[in-house]
Coordinates of C-alpha atoms and ligand atoms in Angstrom, one line a residue:
P21 CA 102.7 61.8 95.9
F22 CA 99.5 62.1 97.9
P23 CA 97.7 58.7 97.6
T24 CA 94.3 59.7 96.3
T25 CA 95.2 62.4 93.8
V26 CA 99.0 61.7 93.1
A27 CA 99.5 65.4 93.6
L28 CA 103.1 66.2 94.7
L29 CA 101.7 68.4 97.5
P30 CA 98.8 67.2 99.7
P31 CA 95.5 69.0 99.2
I32 CA 94.5 71.6 101.7
V33 CA 91.3 70.1 103.1
L34 CA 89.5 73.2 104.2
C35 CA 86.6 71.3 105.7
T36 CA 85.2 71.3 109.2
T37 CA 83.4 68.0 109.1
F38 CA 83.5 64.6 107.4
A39 CA 80.7 62.3 106.3
Q40 CA 80.5 59.1 108.4
R41 CA 79.8 56.1 106.2
E42 CA 79.2 53.6 109.0
V43 CA 77.6 54.4 112.3
V44 CA 79.3 51.7 114.3
K45 CA 82.9 52.2 113.1
P46 CA 84.2 55.8 113.4
A47 CA 85.9 57.1 110.3
Q48 CA 89.5 58.3 110.5
Y49 CA 88.3 61.8 110.2
A50 CA 85.1 63.2 111.8
Y51 CA 85.7 66.9 112.6
S52 CA 88.7 69.2 112.1
R53 CA 89.1 70.0 115.8
F54 CA 90.0 66.3 116.2
S55 CA 92.1 65.7 113.1
N56 CA 92.3 66.8 109.5
P57 CA 94.0 65.2 106.4
T58 CA 96.3 68.2 105.8
V59 CA 97.3 68.4 109.4
T60 CA 98.0 64.6 109.3
A61 CA 100.3 65.1 106.3
L62 CA 102.4 67.5 108.4
E63 CA 102.3 65.3 111.4
E64 CA 103.6 62.3 109.5
A65 CA 106.5 64.4 108.1
L66 CA 107.4 65.8 111.6
G67 CA 107.2 62.3 113.2
T68 CA 109.3 60.7 110.5
L69 CA 112.1 63.3 111.0
E70 CA 112.6 61.8 114.5
D71 CA 111.8 58.1 113.8
A72 CA 108.6 58.7 115.8
P73 CA 104.9 58.1 115.0
P74 CA 103.0 61.0 113.5
A75 CA 103.4 64.1 115.7
A76 CA 100.6 66.1 117.2
A77 CA 100.3 69.6 115.5
F78 CA 99.0 72.6 117.4
G79 CA 97.8 76.1 116.6
T80 CA 100.8 77.7 118.3
G81 CA 104.1 76.6 119.9
L82 CA 102.8 77.7 123.3
S83 CA 99.7 75.6 123.0
S84 CA 101.9 72.5 122.4
V85 CA 103.9 73.4 125.6
A86 CA 100.7 74.0 127.6
T87 CA 99.2 70.7 126.3
L88 CA 102.3 68.7 127.2
I89 CA 102.2 70.2 130.8
L90 CA 98.5 69.3 131.1
A91 CA 99.1 65.8 129.8
T92 CA 101.8 65.1 132.4
C93 CA 100.8 67.2 135.5
K94 CA 97.7 67.8 137.6
A95 CA 97.2 70.1 140.6
G96 CA 99.9 69.5 143.2
D97 CA 102.5 68.4 140.6
H98 CA 105.8 70.1 139.9
V99 CA 107.7 71.0 136.7
I100 CA 111.4 71.7 136.5
C101 CA 112.4 74.1 133.7
S102 CA 115.6 75.5 132.2
Q103 CA 116.3 78.9 133.8
V104 CA 117.2 80.2 130.4
I105 CA 113.9 79.7 128.5
Y106 CA 111.5 81.5 126.3
G107 CA 109.6 84.2 128.3
G108 CA 106.2 82.9 127.2
T109 CA 106.9 79.5 128.8
V110 CA 107.8 81.4 132.1
R111 CA 104.5 83.4 131.8
L112 CA 102.5 80.2 131.2
L113 CA 103.9 78.4 134.2
Q114 CA 103.9 81.3 136.6
R115 CA 100.8 83.2 135.7
V116 CA 98.5 80.5 134.4
L117 CA 99.5 77.1 135.8
A118 CA 100.8 78.1 139.3
P119 CA 97.4 79.5 140.3
L120 CA 95.9 76.1 139.2
G121 CA 98.3 74.3 141.6
I122 CA 101.1 73.2 139.1
T123 CA 104.3 74.7 140.4
A124 CA 107.6 75.2 138.6
S125 CA 111.3 75.6 139.5
F126 CA 113.6 77.3 137.1
V127 CA 117.1 75.9 137.4
D128 CA 120.5 75.9 135.6
T129 CA 120.3 73.0 133.3
R130 CA 123.9 73.1 131.9
T131 CA 124.6 70.1 134.1
P132 CA 122.4 67.5 135.8
G133 CA 123.3 68.6 139.4
P134 CA 120.7 71.4 139.8
V135 CA 118.0 69.3 138.2
A136 CA 118.8 66.4 140.7
A137 CA 118.6 69.0 143.6
A138 CA 115.2 70.4 142.4
L139 CA 113.5 67.0 142.0
T140 CA 110.7 66.3 144.4
P141 CA 108.4 63.3 144.7
N142 CA 105.8 65.4 142.9
T143 CA 108.0 66.3 139.9
K144 CA 106.4 65.0 136.8
L145 CA 108.0 66.9 134.0
V146 CA 111.4 68.5 133.1
I147 CA 111.4 71.0 130.2
L148 CA 114.7 71.9 128.8
E149 CA 115.3 74.6 126.2
T150 CA 118.5 74.2 124.3
P151 CA 120.0 76.4 123.0
G152 CA 118.2 78.6 125.6
N153 CA 116.6 81.9 124.7
P154 CA 118.3 84.3 124.5
T155 CA 121.8 83.4 125.9
L156 CA 122.1 80.2 123.8
T157 CA 123.1 78.3 127.0
L158 CA 123.0 74.5 126.2
A159 CA 121.4 71.9 128.4
D160 CA 123.1 68.6 129.1
V161 CA 120.3 66.6 127.6
P162 CA 122.1 63.1 127.8
G163 CA 123.1 63.7 131.5
I164 CA 119.7 65.0 132.5
A165 CA 117.9 62.1 130.6
R166 CA 119.8 59.5 132.7
L167 CA 118.5 61.3 135.8
T168 CA 114.8 61.7 134.7
R169 CA 114.7 58.1 133.4
A170 CA 115.8 56.8 136.8
A171 CA 113.3 59.0 138.5
G172 CA 110.4 58.1 136.2
V173 CA 109.9 61.8 135.2
T174 CA 109.1 62.9 131.6
L175 CA 111.8 64.8 129.9
A176 CA 110.9 67.3 127.1
V177 CA 113.2 69.4 125.0
D178 CA 112.0 72.6 123.3
N179 CA 114.0 72.0 120.1
T180 CA 112.7 75.1 118.3
F181 CA 116.1 76.7 117.7
L182 CA 117.9 73.7 116.1
T183 CA 115.1 71.5 114.8
A184 CA 115.4 67.8 114.1
A185 CA 117.6 68.7 111.1
L186 CA 120.5 69.5 113.6
F187 CA 119.6 67.8 116.9
R188 CA 117.2 64.9 117.7
P189 CA 116.6 65.1 121.5
I190 CA 114.9 61.7 121.6
D191 CA 118.1 60.0 120.3
F192 CA 119.9 61.5 123.4
G193 CA 117.4 60.1 125.9
A194 CA 114.6 62.7 126.0
D195 CA 110.9 61.5 125.8
V196 CA 109.5 64.4 123.9
S197 CA 110.6 67.1 121.4
I198 CA 108.4 70.2 121.4
Y199 CA 108.4 72.8 118.7
S200 CA 107.2 76.2 117.9
T201 CA 106.9 75.4 114.2
T202 CA 106.4 79.2 113.7
K203 CA 110.2 79.5 113.7
H204 CA 112.6 77.5 111.5
I205 CA 110.2 74.7 110.6
E206 CA 107.7 76.9 108.7
G207 CA 110.5 79.4 108.2
H208 CA 108.9 82.0 106.0
N209 CA 106.9 84.2 108.5
A210 CA 103.7 82.8 107.1
A211 CA 102.1 80.5 109.8
V212 CA 102.1 80.1 113.6
G213 CA 102.1 76.5 114.9
G214 CA 103.5 74.0 117.3
A215 CA 104.2 70.3 117.5
I216 CA 104.8 67.5 120.0
V217 CA 107.0 64.6 118.8
T218 CA 107.3 61.5 120.9
R219 CA 107.8 57.8 120.6
D220 CA 105.7 57.2 123.7
Q221 CA 102.3 56.3 122.2
A222 CA 100.4 56.6 125.5
L223 CA 101.7 60.2 126.0
L224 CA 100.9 61.1 122.4
D225 CA 97.4 59.7 122.7
Q226 CA 96.9 61.8 125.9
C227 CA 98.2 65.0 124.1
R228 CA 95.8 64.3 121.2
F229 CA 92.9 63.8 123.6
L230 CA 93.7 67.1 125.3
R231 CA 94.0 68.9 122.0
K232 CA 90.5 67.7 121.1
A233 CA 89.2 68.6 124.6
I234 CA 90.7 72.1 124.7
G235 CA 90.6 72.8 121.0
T236 CA 94.2 73.6 120.1
I237 CA 94.8 71.8 116.8
Q238 CA 96.5 73.6 113.9
A239 CA 94.4 75.0 111.1
P240 CA 94.7 73.0 107.8
F241 CA 96.0 76.0 105.7
D242 CA 98.7 76.7 108.3
A243 CA 99.6 73.0 108.4
W244 CA 100.0 73.1 104.6
L245 CA 102.2 76.2 104.7
T246 CA 104.3 74.6 107.5
L247 CA 104.7 71.4 105.5
R248 CA 105.8 73.4 102.5
G249 CA 108.3 75.2 104.6
L250 CA 109.5 71.9 106.1
R251 CA 110.6 70.4 102.8
P252 CA 113.8 72.5 102.3
L253 CA 114.5 72.7 106.1
P254 CA 117.9 70.9 106.0
L255 CA 119.1 73.3 103.3
R256 CA 117.7 76.4 105.0
I257 CA 119.0 75.6 108.5
A258 CA 122.5 74.8 107.1
Q259 CA 122.6 78.3 105.4
H260 CA 121.1 80.0 108.5
S261 CA 123.8 78.4 110.6
R262 CA 126.6 79.4 108.2
N263 CA 125.4 83.0 108.1
A264 CA 125.0 83.1 111.9
Q265 CA 128.6 81.8 112.2
L266 CA 129.9 84.6 110.0
V267 CA 127.9 87.3 111.8
A268 CA 129.0 86.0 115.2
E269 CA 132.7 86.1 114.1
F270 CA 132.2 89.7 112.9
L271 CA 130.5 90.8 116.1
A272 CA 133.1 89.2 118.4
E273 CA 135.6 91.7 116.9
H274 CA 133.5 94.9 117.1
P275 CA 134.4 97.4 119.8
A276 CA 130.7 98.1 120.7
V277 CA 130.2 94.5 121.6
A278 CA 131.2 93.1 125.0
H279 CA 130.7 89.5 124.1
V280 CA 128.9 87.2 121.7
N281 CA 127.1 83.9 122.5
Y282 CA 127.1 81.4 119.7
P283 CA 127.8 77.7 120.1
G284 CA 130.0 77.8 116.9
L285 CA 132.5 80.2 118.4
P286 CA 135.6 78.8 120.1
S287 CA 134.9 81.2 123.0
F288 CA 131.5 79.6 123.7
P289 CA 131.8 78.1 127.2
Q290 CA 130.0 74.9 126.2
A291 CA 131.6 74.5 122.7
A292 CA 132.5 70.8 123.5
L293 CA 128.9 70.0 124.4
A294 CA 127.7 71.8 121.2
A295 CA 130.2 69.7 119.1
D296 CA 128.8 66.5 120.7
L297 CA 125.1 67.3 120.2
H298 CA 124.6 69.4 117.1
R299 CA 125.1 67.8 113.7
S300 CA 123.4 67.8 110.3
S301 CA 122.4 64.5 108.7
K302 CA 125.6 65.0 106.5
G303 CA 127.7 65.1 109.7
E304 CA 128.4 68.8 109.5
A305 CA 128.7 70.6 112.9
L306 CA 126.1 73.3 112.6
H307 CA 124.6 75.3 115.4
G308 CA 121.5 77.0 114.1
G309 CA 120.7 80.5 113.0
V310 CA 120.3 82.2 116.4
L311 CA 123.0 84.1 118.3
S312 CA 123.0 86.8 120.9
L313 CA 125.4 89.6 122.0
E314 CA 125.9 91.9 124.9
L315 CA 126.5 95.5 124.1
H316 CA 128.7 97.9 126.1
G317 CA 126.2 100.5 127.1
G318 CA 123.3 98.4 128.4
F319 CA 119.7 99.2 127.7
E320 CA 120.3 102.4 125.8
A321 CA 122.9 100.8 123.5
G322 CA 120.4 97.9 122.8
K323 CA 117.7 100.4 121.9
R324 CA 120.1 102.3 119.6
L325 CA 121.1 99.1 117.8
R326 CA 117.4 98.3 117.4
E327 CA 116.8 101.7 115.9
G328 CA 120.0 101.8 113.8
V329 CA 119.6 98.7 111.6
R330 CA 118.2 99.1 108.1
L331 CA 118.3 95.8 106.3
C332 CA 117.8 93.6 109.4
A333 CA 114.2 93.5 110.5
L334 CA 113.2 94.5 114.0
A335 CA 110.8 91.8 115.3
E336 CA 110.0 89.4 118.1
H337 CA 110.8 86.3 116.0
V338 CA 113.5 83.9 115.1
G339 CA 114.1 81.3 112.3
S340 CA 112.8 83.1 109.3
I341 CA 114.3 83.9 105.9
D342 CA 115.0 87.5 107.1
T343 CA 117.7 88.4 109.5
I344 CA 115.9 89.6 112.7
V345 CA 117.2 91.7 115.5
T346 CA 115.4 91.6 118.9
H347 CA 116.3 93.6 122.0
S348 CA 115.3 91.0 124.7
A349 CA 114.8 93.3 127.7
S350 CA 112.3 95.6 125.9
M351 CA 110.7 93.0 123.7
T352 CA 110.6 89.1 124.3
H353 CA 111.4 89.2 128.0
A354 CA 109.6 92.5 128.9
D355 CA 107.0 90.4 130.9
V356 CA 109.6 88.4 132.9
P357 CA 110.4 90.0 136.3
R358 CA 113.7 91.9 136.0
D359 CA 115.5 89.8 138.7
Q360 CA 114.5 86.6 137.0
R361 CA 115.4 88.0 133.6
L362 CA 118.9 89.0 134.9
A363 CA 119.4 85.6 136.6
A364 CA 118.7 84.0 133.2
G365 CA 121.4 86.1 131.6
S366 CA 118.9 88.3 129.7
T367 CA 120.7 91.5 130.6
D368 CA 119.7 95.0 129.6
G369 CA 122.2 95.2 126.7
R370 CA 121.3 91.8 125.4
V371 CA 120.4 91.7 121.7
R372 CA 119.4 88.5 119.9
I373 CA 120.0 88.1 116.2
S374 CA 118.4 85.4 114.0
G375 CA 120.5 84.9 110.9
G376 CA 118.4 84.9 107.7
L377 CA 119.2 83.7 104.2
E378 CA 120.5 87.0 102.8
D379 CA 124.0 87.4 101.6
P380 CA 125.9 87.6 104.9
T381 CA 128.1 90.4 103.6
D382 CA 125.0 92.6 103.4
V383 CA 123.9 91.7 106.9
I384 CA 127.4 92.4 108.3
A385 CA 127.5 95.8 106.5
D386 CA 124.2 96.7 108.0
L387 CA 125.2 95.7 111.5
R388 CA 128.6 97.5 111.1
Q389 CA 127.0 100.8 110.3
A390 CA 124.5 100.5 113.2
L391 CA 127.3 99.5 115.7
D392 CA 129.8 102.1 114.4
A393 CA 127.2 104.8 115.1
I394 CA 126.9 103.6 118.8
V395 CA 130.7 103.8 119.2
T396 CA 131.1 107.2 117.6
N397 CA 128.1 109.0 119.3
Ligands
PLP407 N1 109.5 78.0 122.3 C1 110.4 78.8 121.9 C2 111.9 78.5 122.1 C3 110.1 80.0 121.3 O1 111.1 80.9 120.9 C4 108.7 80.4 121.2 C5 108.3 81.6 120.5 O2 109.0 82.6 120.3 C6 107.8 79.5 121.6 C7 108.2 78.3 122.2 C8 106.3 79.7 121.5 O3 105.9 79.5 120.2 P1 104.7 80.3 119.5 O4 105.0 81.7 119.4 O5 104.6 79.6 118.2 O6 103.5 80.1 120.3

């Protein structure tokens, strides 16, 4: 219960400013750009999930990524990033931060070797996304953590796809978990948001300082919605994962599909790493709700699948209660230069599916009719 009211849910404190009782001793809350009680309630929950102090919550996932980069890098510094990564992170690094003098290298992070080769004396931050968007490629977090620790470089993992319910990067040597809480954590298509979770208090303080200086805190109502979504997260993500597994197994057999990427399939090239890293608190090997597939027939086939589905929603989103289909080349990765997109495995016929919470037989029936139409016409 919330301490002051014993309400089972914390109040939504829709208040910009807080009365200061003493002039000399600052109160815990002063102004909602700095902190807010509803935002704090979410931050405490997100921190607890990773045995960390209260997280820092942000207005969007990308503002948490941007804040972390600004907290660790200045002009002249260098960031190493997974090659397979959310297009918005690429855009931020290449089009916003590079002109300000923070450079980035995008490398294959399946093994530590390419990260070791890309390290320079100016490298301050490594950002891994695992599973990567949209190929589901996994990063070797424990191996790369040994490397960054020895080099004194901060290691962050964008853990949006699995969440702390299935993977706790800090337990495997990372310094920071970053989240778009917009996805599985809120989970109901209701609020955008982001979070930084770390056990490094100095880094956390710097992120909070920047959040105040730039003005990127989450709004109280969105924090409340996110906290409400977070409560059943372990149950939801388990069901998202089971649905995605069934959909992946169906797709792997369909003649319109060239191949399916899902860490739960035996054909997944990094199935052993997935089995080592991904686990629910009950010990169940679960791999999240997101999978992707490559269609025979490239861009045109991708567009036809997009247009053919009826139950599945067509959207640029993952991790919600609805099954969502995204054609990467024309949607999420449309801003990424084609060469770079192809190098990252985001090919023209690549379709991403985020398994929702519907009955999986309905989802499979919908995908079957859309795929059958591609094969017959
Ligand atoms: N990280 C990943 C893996 C994402 O998929 C996204 C958004 O799709 C982001 C970060 C950015 O989050 P937001 O849209 O909440 O700013």
